[in-house]
């Protein structure tokens, strides 16, 4: 087994799937490796952490197919070696008897200990699947606008993932930690049948980062059943276990009647929140929003250190005068993930959730995407 490949091409491709390589599982040491499989003109590389499997294909110049055509190579050492090399052609060869891997560049030779490929975990078989195809940009946008709201409480495993519902009308993505919630809908990613599942947080985030690095739009195929999902695009295949269990009834948490409506410049509001939150109590980062017809006053106070701040902003407010408290960090996180000039916040009372919408002033017809962000209030001291 011998092939020739550019050092930096190989490095960038391997780095994209290195996120699932684990170096801490001493009971299964081979999963700290890349599995290389050589075919004529094509190198297939696979890695897994036993829950998620990533596979990519790289075009190479095959020098020899004699002997074994598979080898497992320590991922970290190989990546560190490739990173330190100049942008040069490499010849990689394997000794059939010892599993030794030789990486030869123009001026140097590097020897790595390989491992028997036959003990590498088998490729997961995902059967009886349903399929949906969506633009890569749609999946990236859906994950980026929701994942920050997912819970990190492993005692509520379902809420650590991102819920996906597919219908003939479109797709819905949801994340929540019970303090904040994001519901993201698209009408350009549809399924023939109604289906729902929960993406695990870390694997889907890895997929999103890989898609973002491609810097172009193309179709992504999702094949899924009750327990697994496989995502295929370009030269990449990712399979992972879905989060088991039923997602909470998030629709029940969204207030339906919200007569108090605040419209405000998004960037001005965001920057003011960042300044005022510096003076809030670091236990809950509470800020007070005092709402009047044409003016919003944002204030915070940390009584432990006698720090306080207040600032006013012009706004358009329709509703009763109201004081309501929120965690500033939650508001900042949500508003930072919107990109419209203005936002709308709907409220019913100081004790019920506020709902944030982007205001699409210049968009005609039905929008492709629909975003709703919910944040729970904090009780204000008198």
One Martini backbone bead per residue (centre of mass of N, CA, C, O) as a GRO file, in nm:
protein
  382
    1UNK     BB    1   0.091   0.039   0.027
    2UNK     BB    2   0.077   0.336  -0.188
    3UNK     BB    3   0.088   0.705  -0.175
    4UNK     BB    4   0.006   1.034  -0.314
    5UNK     BB    5   0.011   1.355  -0.132
    6UNK     BB    6  -0.076   1.646  -0.013
    7UNK     BB    7  -0.016   1.773   0.292
    8UNK     BB    8  -0.245   2.002   0.320
    9UNK     BB    9  -0.479   1.846   0.214
   10UNK     BB   10  -0.470   1.623   0.426
   11UNK     BB   11  -0.485   1.799   0.678
   12UNK     BB   12  -0.761   1.944   0.627
   13UNK     BB   13  -0.929   1.686   0.605
   14UNK     BB   14  -0.858   1.554   0.880
   15UNK     BB   15  -0.939   1.793   1.062
   16UNK     BB   16  -1.253   1.781   0.996
   17UNK     BB   17  -1.266   1.473   1.156
   18UNK     BB   18  -1.119   1.509   1.450
   19UNK     BB   19  -1.363   1.567   1.655
   20UNK     BB   20  -1.407   1.234   1.716
   21UNK     BB   21  -1.145   1.200   1.839
   22UNK     BB   22  -1.010   0.988   2.093
   23UNK     BB   23  -0.768   0.992   2.390
   24UNK     BB   24  -0.932   0.859   2.664
   25UNK     BB   25  -0.981   0.557   2.554
   26UNK     BB   26  -0.814   0.279   2.678
   27UNK     BB   27  -1.010   0.035   2.599
   28UNK     BB   28  -1.010   0.176   2.285
   29UNK     BB   29  -0.738   0.269   2.117
   30UNK     BB   30  -0.826   0.274   1.804
   31UNK     BB   31  -1.012   0.545   1.831
   32UNK     BB   32  -0.731   0.726   1.796
   33UNK     BB   33  -0.776   0.668   1.488
   34UNK     BB   34  -0.715   0.638   1.153
   35UNK     BB   35  -0.879   0.494   0.876
   36UNK     BB   36  -0.719   0.351   0.600
   37UNK     BB   37  -0.840   0.333   0.250
   38UNK     BB   38  -0.726   0.189  -0.053
   39UNK     BB   39  -0.784   0.292  -0.378
   40UNK     BB   40  -0.809   0.372  -0.694
   41UNK     BB   41  -0.751   0.715  -0.647
   42UNK     BB   42  -0.861   0.650  -0.338
   43UNK     BB   43  -0.912   0.784  -0.009
   44UNK     BB   44  -1.036   0.641   0.290
   45UNK     BB   45  -1.156   0.803   0.591
   46UNK     BB   46  -1.194   0.688   0.933
   47UNK     BB   47  -1.393   0.785   1.227
   48UNK     BB   48  -1.449   0.722   1.593
   49UNK     BB   49  -1.657   0.719   1.920
   50UNK     BB   50  -1.915   0.504   1.874
   51UNK     BB   51  -2.143   0.732   1.803
   52UNK     BB   52  -1.953   0.864   1.581
   53UNK     BB   53  -1.917   0.876   1.218
   54UNK     BB   54  -1.646   0.956   0.991
   55UNK     BB   55  -1.629   1.018   0.628
   56UNK     BB   56  -1.370   1.041   0.375
   57UNK     BB   57  -1.267   1.157   0.046
   58UNK     BB   58  -0.948   1.123  -0.137
   59UNK     BB   59  -0.749   1.226  -0.378
   60UNK     BB   60  -0.497   1.013  -0.526
   61UNK     BB   61  -0.180   0.869  -0.590
   62UNK     BB   62  -0.128   0.554  -0.694
   63UNK     BB   63   0.154   0.339  -0.644
   64UNK     BB   64   0.026   0.094  -0.456
   65UNK     BB   65  -0.178  -0.227  -0.399
   66UNK     BB   66  -0.001  -0.395  -0.246
   67UNK     BB   67  -0.131  -0.570  -0.017
   68UNK     BB   68  -0.249  -0.389   0.203
   69UNK     BB   69  -0.546  -0.143   0.221
   70UNK     BB   70  -0.521  -0.116   0.544
   71UNK     BB   71  -0.490   0.140   0.815
   72UNK     BB   72  -0.400   0.241   1.143
   73UNK     BB   73  -0.360   0.586   1.260
   74UNK     BB   74  -0.239   0.811   1.459
   75UNK     BB   75  -0.390   1.111   1.472
   76UNK     BB   76  -0.216   1.318   1.628
   77UNK     BB   77   0.063   1.261   1.501
   78UNK     BB   78  -0.021   1.310   1.209
   79UNK     BB   79  -0.126   1.599   1.237
   80UNK     BB   80   0.133   1.726   1.357
   81UNK     BB   81   0.310   1.656   1.116
   82UNK     BB   82   0.150   1.801   0.888
   83UNK     BB   83   0.153   2.086   1.017
   84UNK     BB   84   0.485   2.104   1.009
   85UNK     BB   85   0.467   2.097   0.714
   86UNK     BB   86   0.502   2.168   0.412
   87UNK     BB   87   0.389   2.230   0.086
   88UNK     BB   88   0.399   1.890   0.000
   89UNK     BB   89   0.472   1.601  -0.124
   90UNK     BB   90   0.360   1.269  -0.035
   91UNK     BB   91   0.480   0.947   0.077
   92UNK     BB   92   0.273   0.667   0.162
   93UNK     BB   93   0.365   0.376   0.353
   94UNK     BB   94   0.327   0.010   0.411
   95UNK     BB   95   0.405  -0.250   0.631
   96UNK     BB   96   0.281  -0.567   0.639
   97UNK     BB   97   0.438  -0.691   0.891
   98UNK     BB   98   0.446  -0.413   1.104
   99UNK     BB   99   0.261  -0.148   1.033
  100UNK     BB  100   0.444   0.052   0.921
  101UNK     BB  101   0.466   0.410   0.872
  102UNK     BB  102   0.565   0.606   0.587
  103UNK     BB  103   0.673   0.950   0.564
  104UNK     BB  104   0.761   1.116   0.258
  105UNK     BB  105   0.963   1.372   0.172
  106UNK     BB  106   1.203   1.550   0.023
  107UNK     BB  107   1.380   1.573   0.327
  108UNK     BB  108   1.202   1.340   0.475
  109UNK     BB  109   1.145   1.087   0.738
  110UNK     BB  110   0.848   0.924   0.879
  111UNK     BB  111   0.769   0.714   1.161
  112UNK     BB  112   0.479   0.512   1.216
  113UNK     BB  113   0.257   0.344   1.416
  114UNK     BB  114   0.056   0.096   1.333
  115UNK     BB  115  -0.267  -0.072   1.295
  116UNK     BB  116  -0.495  -0.307   1.290
  117UNK     BB  117  -0.785  -0.276   1.096
  118UNK     BB  118  -0.972  -0.521   1.199
  119UNK     BB  119  -1.032  -0.368   1.495
  120UNK     BB  120  -1.203  -0.172   1.378
  121UNK     BB  121  -1.488  -0.038   1.381
  122UNK     BB  122  -1.765  -0.082   1.235
  123UNK     BB  123  -1.981   0.010   1.011
  124UNK     BB  124  -2.267   0.158   1.030
  125UNK     BB  125  -2.607   0.037   0.998
  126UNK     BB  126  -2.867   0.205   0.820
  127UNK     BB  127  -3.206   0.124   0.837
  128UNK     BB  128  -3.503   0.214   0.739
  129UNK     BB  129  -3.515   0.496   0.588
  130UNK     BB  130  -3.544   0.832   0.570
  131UNK     BB  131  -3.563   1.128   0.346
  132UNK     BB  132  -3.374   1.442   0.322
  133UNK     BB  133  -3.334   1.748   0.131
  134UNK     BB  134  -3.096   2.020   0.182
  135UNK     BB  135  -2.955   2.300   0.218
  136UNK     BB  136  -2.672   2.384   0.374
  137UNK     BB  137  -2.764   2.670   0.466
  138UNK     BB  138  -3.011   2.571   0.626
  139UNK     BB  139  -2.867   2.398   0.838
  140UNK     BB  140  -2.674   2.612   0.945
  141UNK     BB  141  -2.885   2.820   1.032
  142UNK     BB  142  -3.046   2.637   1.225
  143UNK     BB  143  -2.814   2.575   1.423
  144UNK     BB  144  -2.702   2.863   1.487
  145UNK     BB  145  -3.002   2.965   1.593
  146UNK     BB  146  -3.018   2.723   1.839
  147UNK     BB  147  -2.778   2.582   2.004
  148UNK     BB  148  -2.741   2.799   2.243
  149UNK     BB  149  -3.026   2.691   2.388
  150UNK     BB  150  -2.916   2.447   2.488
  151UNK     BB  151  -2.864   2.214   2.713
  152UNK     BB  152  -2.613   2.096   2.981
  153UNK     BB  153  -2.809   1.885   3.113
  154UNK     BB  154  -2.770   1.541   3.154
  155UNK     BB  155  -3.049   1.484   3.304
  156UNK     BB  156  -3.165   1.629   3.023
  157UNK     BB  157  -3.099   1.493   2.736
  158UNK     BB  158  -3.304   1.606   2.527
  159UNK     BB  159  -3.211   1.920   2.585
  160UNK     BB  160  -2.913   1.888   2.450
  161UNK     BB  161  -3.054   1.899   2.189
  162UNK     BB  162  -3.190   1.914   1.848
  163UNK     BB  163  -3.491   1.965   1.728
  164UNK     BB  164  -3.663   1.782   1.456
  165UNK     BB  165  -3.914   1.877   1.212
  166UNK     BB  166  -4.081   1.703   0.944
  167UNK     BB  167  -4.262   1.826   0.655
  168UNK     BB  168  -4.438   1.915   0.369
  169UNK     BB  169  -4.403   2.233   0.457
  170UNK     BB  170  -4.143   2.174   0.651
  171UNK     BB  171  -3.911   2.296   0.903
  172UNK     BB  172  -3.816   2.230   1.255
  173UNK     BB  173  -3.619   2.402   1.507
  174UNK     BB  174  -3.515   2.316   1.853
  175UNK     BB  175  -3.414   2.498   2.157
  176UNK     BB  176  -3.369   2.422   2.520
  177UNK     BB  177  -3.336   2.517   2.898
  178UNK     BB  178  -3.611   2.671   3.025
  179UNK     BB  179  -3.509   2.985   2.985
  180UNK     BB  180  -3.471   2.926   2.677
  181UNK     BB  181  -3.597   2.969   2.329
  182UNK     BB  182  -3.578   2.817   1.993
  183UNK     BB  183  -3.762   2.875   1.684
  184UNK     BB  184  -3.704   2.720   1.360
  185UNK     BB  185  -3.817   2.796   1.027
  186UNK     BB  186  -3.869   2.617   0.708
  187UNK     BB  187  -3.980   2.600   0.344
  188UNK     BB  188  -3.705   2.445   0.193
  189UNK     BB  189  -3.743   2.186   0.400
  190UNK     BB  190  -3.874   1.872   0.305
  191UNK     BB  191  -4.121   1.610   0.367
  192UNK     BB  192  -4.336   1.357   0.285
  193UNK     BB  193  -4.312   1.301   0.591
  194UNK     BB  194  -4.362   1.283   0.918
  195UNK     BB  195  -4.085   1.388   1.133
  196UNK     BB  196  -3.881   1.309   1.435
  197UNK     BB  197  -3.585   1.444   1.610
  198UNK     BB  198  -3.260   1.433   1.794
  199UNK     BB  199  -2.989   1.606   1.790
  200UNK     BB  200  -2.678   1.595   1.871
  201UNK     BB  201  -2.484   1.853   1.950
  202UNK     BB  202  -2.182   1.798   1.866
  203UNK     BB  203  -2.211   1.664   1.584
  204UNK     BB  204  -2.380   1.896   1.448
  205UNK     BB  205  -2.157   2.108   1.492
  206UNK     BB  206  -1.944   1.975   1.315
  207UNK     BB  207  -2.103   1.984   1.054
  208UNK     BB  208  -2.138   2.291   1.041
  209UNK     BB  209  -1.834   2.363   1.023
  210UNK     BB  210  -1.782   2.214   0.761
  211UNK     BB  211  -1.988   2.369   0.588
  212UNK     BB  212  -1.867   2.653   0.633
  213UNK     BB  213  -1.582   2.586   0.500
  214UNK     BB  214  -1.690   2.557   0.197
  215UNK     BB  215  -1.824   2.834   0.083
  216UNK     BB  216  -2.085   2.675  -0.025
  217UNK     BB  217  -2.365   2.562  -0.197
  218UNK     BB  218  -2.551   2.259  -0.117
  219UNK     BB  219  -2.658   1.944  -0.083
  220UNK     BB  220  -2.818   1.769   0.189
  221UNK     BB  221  -2.833   1.438   0.323
  222UNK     BB  222  -3.096   1.275   0.515
  223UNK     BB  223  -3.076   0.970   0.698
  224UNK     BB  224  -3.346   0.817   0.891
  225UNK     BB  225  -3.438   0.694   1.213
  226UNK     BB  226  -3.496   0.623   1.542
  227UNK     BB  227  -3.154   0.613   1.609
  228UNK     BB  228  -3.045   0.741   1.328
  229UNK     BB  229  -2.806   0.948   1.137
  230UNK     BB  230  -2.730   1.048   0.796
  231UNK     BB  231  -2.475   1.258   0.648
  232UNK     BB  232  -2.457   1.387   0.306
  233UNK     BB  233  -2.163   1.533   0.134
  234UNK     BB  234  -1.979   1.527  -0.109
  235UNK     BB  235  -1.694   1.371   0.068
  236UNK     BB  236  -1.916   1.316   0.305
  237UNK     BB  237  -1.977   1.108   0.610
  238UNK     BB  238  -2.233   1.105   0.874
  239UNK     BB  239  -2.281   0.911   1.175
  240UNK     BB  240  -2.546   0.906   1.432
  241UNK     BB  241  -2.685   0.916   1.730
  242UNK     BB  242  -2.973   0.969   1.868
  243UNK     BB  243  -3.169   1.111   2.088
  244UNK     BB  244  -3.333   0.976   2.341
  245UNK     BB  245  -3.667   1.050   2.330
  246UNK     BB  246  -3.886   1.307   2.433
  247UNK     BB  247  -3.978   1.610   2.357
  248UNK     BB  248  -4.082   1.881   2.470
  249UNK     BB  249  -4.363   2.093   2.489
  250UNK     BB  250  -4.294   2.393   2.349
  251UNK     BB  251  -4.567   2.525   2.265
  252UNK     BB  252  -4.676   2.558   2.564
  253UNK     BB  253  -4.452   2.794   2.634
  254UNK     BB  254  -4.602   2.981   2.429
  255UNK     BB  255  -4.744   3.264   2.427
  256UNK     BB  256  -5.044   3.386   2.267
  257UNK     BB  257  -5.091   3.650   2.445
  258UNK     BB  258  -4.929   3.974   2.332
  259UNK     BB  259  -5.000   4.311   2.362
  260UNK     BB  260  -4.701   4.388   2.418
  261UNK     BB  261  -4.505   4.607   2.192
  262UNK     BB  262  -4.158   4.606   2.095
  263UNK     BB  263  -3.972   4.837   1.892
  264UNK     BB  264  -3.617   4.804   1.795
  265UNK     BB  265  -3.298   4.864   1.767
  266UNK     BB  266  -3.074   4.618   1.772
  267UNK     BB  267  -2.786   4.743   1.815
  268UNK     BB  268  -2.855   4.944   2.038
  269UNK     BB  269  -2.966   4.737   2.236
  270UNK     BB  270  -2.717   4.555   2.252
  271UNK     BB  271  -2.507   4.768   2.349
  272UNK     BB  272  -2.660   4.850   2.605
  273UNK     BB  273  -2.664   4.576   2.743
  274UNK     BB  274  -2.356   4.547   2.766
  275UNK     BB  275  -2.316   4.790   2.953
  276UNK     BB  276  -2.527   4.740   3.181
  277UNK     BB  277  -2.435   4.443   3.264
  278UNK     BB  278  -2.174   4.532   3.420
  279UNK     BB  279  -2.382   4.626   3.677
  280UNK     BB  280  -2.470   4.355   3.745
  281UNK     BB  281  -2.552   4.076   3.893
  282UNK     BB  282  -2.359   3.775   3.876
  283UNK     BB  283  -2.593   3.566   3.940
  284UNK     BB  284  -2.821   3.693   3.690
  285UNK     BB  285  -2.799   3.950   3.507
  286UNK     BB  286  -2.997   4.175   3.580
  287UNK     BB  287  -3.245   4.355   3.394
  288UNK     BB  288  -3.432   4.655   3.346
  289UNK     BB  289  -3.742   4.713   3.177
  290UNK     BB  290  -3.875   5.033   3.086
  291UNK     BB  291  -4.197   5.094   2.951
  292UNK     BB  292  -4.277   5.320   2.691
  293UNK     BB  293  -4.396   5.465   2.414
  294UNK     BB  294  -4.083   5.611   2.330
  295UNK     BB  295  -3.929   5.457   2.582
  296UNK     BB  296  -3.634   5.286   2.690
  297UNK     BB  297  -3.531   5.158   3.008
  298UNK     BB  298  -3.208   5.059   3.120
  299UNK     BB  299  -3.125   4.860   3.416
  300UNK     BB  300  -2.878   4.821   3.689
  301UNK     BB  301  -2.794   4.628   4.003
  302UNK     BB  302  -2.529   4.601   4.263
  303UNK     BB  303  -2.561   4.592   4.599
  304UNK     BB  304  -2.288   4.463   4.697
  305UNK     BB  305  -2.122   4.723   4.527
  306UNK     BB  306  -2.281   4.983   4.442
  307UNK     BB  307  -2.385   4.921   4.147
  308UNK     BB  308  -2.501   5.135   3.867
  309UNK     BB  309  -2.729   5.161   3.574
  310UNK     BB  310  -2.852   5.392   3.304
  311UNK     BB  311  -3.059   5.377   2.998
  312UNK     BB  312  -3.185   5.535   2.698
  313UNK     BB  313  -3.431   5.457   2.435
  314UNK     BB  314  -3.567   5.461   2.145
  315UNK     BB  315  -3.913   5.370   2.063
  316UNK     BB  316  -4.181   5.130   1.995
  317UNK     BB  317  -4.479   5.129   2.204
  318UNK     BB  318  -4.746   4.886   2.261
  319UNK     BB  319  -4.889   4.950   2.575
  320UNK     BB  320  -4.835   4.899   2.888
  321UNK     BB  321  -4.685   4.994   3.145
  322UNK     BB  322  -4.353   4.845   3.217
  323UNK     BB  323  -4.176   4.614   3.432
  324UNK     BB  324  -3.893   4.403   3.334
  325UNK     BB  325  -3.701   4.104   3.380
  326UNK     BB  326  -3.365   4.003   3.269
  327UNK     BB  327  -3.122   3.819   3.132
  328UNK     BB  328  -2.869   3.962   2.962
  329UNK     BB  329  -2.725   3.718   2.835
  330UNK     BB  330  -2.970   3.607   2.686
  331UNK     BB  331  -3.032   3.854   2.514
  332UNK     BB  332  -2.756   3.880   2.374
  333UNK     BB  333  -2.752   3.600   2.244
  334UNK     BB  334  -3.006   3.634   2.072
  335UNK     BB  335  -2.955   3.908   1.922
  336UNK     BB  336  -2.682   3.812   1.792
  337UNK     BB  337  -2.862   3.587   1.610
  338UNK     BB  338  -2.948   3.837   1.461
  339UNK     BB  339  -2.988   4.054   1.134
  340UNK     BB  340  -3.172   4.283   1.184
  341UNK     BB  341  -3.249   4.609   1.243
  342UNK     BB  342  -3.509   4.502   1.383
  343UNK     BB  343  -3.706   4.430   1.679
  344UNK     BB  344  -3.950   4.216   1.841
  345UNK     BB  345  -4.129   4.247   2.158
  346UNK     BB  346  -4.337   4.023   2.329
  347UNK     BB  347  -4.590   4.086   2.590
  348UNK     BB  348  -4.798   4.044   2.890
  349UNK     BB  349  -4.607   4.014   3.154
  350UNK     BB  350  -4.366   4.014   3.414
  351UNK     BB  351  -4.427   3.676   3.448
  352UNK     BB  352  -4.382   3.642   3.138
  353UNK     BB  353  -4.274   3.568   2.850
  354UNK     BB  354  -4.058   3.671   2.606
  355UNK     BB  355  -4.080   3.762   2.250
  356UNK     BB  356  -3.858   3.725   1.973
  357UNK     BB  357  -3.833   3.915   1.665
  358UNK     BB  358  -3.775   3.966   1.352
  359UNK     BB  359  -3.767   4.252   1.127
  360UNK     BB  360  -3.890   4.233   0.788
  361UNK     BB  361  -3.921   4.507   0.603
  362UNK     BB  362  -3.822   4.409   0.281
  363UNK     BB  363  -3.997   4.150   0.273
  364UNK     BB  364  -4.152   3.956   0.034
  365UNK     BB  365  -4.365   3.759   0.129
  366UNK     BB  366  -4.283   3.454   0.227
  367UNK     BB  367  -4.060   3.351   0.435
  368UNK     BB  368  -3.819   3.113   0.458
  369UNK     BB  369  -3.774   3.220   0.750
  370UNK     BB  370  -3.856   3.148   1.108
  371UNK     BB  371  -3.821   3.337   1.415
  372UNK     BB  372  -3.822   3.229   1.765
  373UNK     BB  373  -3.769   3.394   2.088
  374UNK     BB  374  -3.743   3.280   2.426
  375UNK     BB  375  -3.774   3.451   2.755
  376UNK     BB  376  -3.741   3.445   3.081
  377UNK     BB  377  -3.819   3.600   3.361
  378UNK     BB  378  -3.738   3.817   3.631
  379UNK     BB  379  -3.767   3.898   3.948
  380UNK     BB  380  -3.846   4.200   4.088
  381UNK     BB  381  -3.745   4.440   4.285
  382UNK     BB  382  -3.887   4.722   4.443
   0.00000   0.00000   0.00000
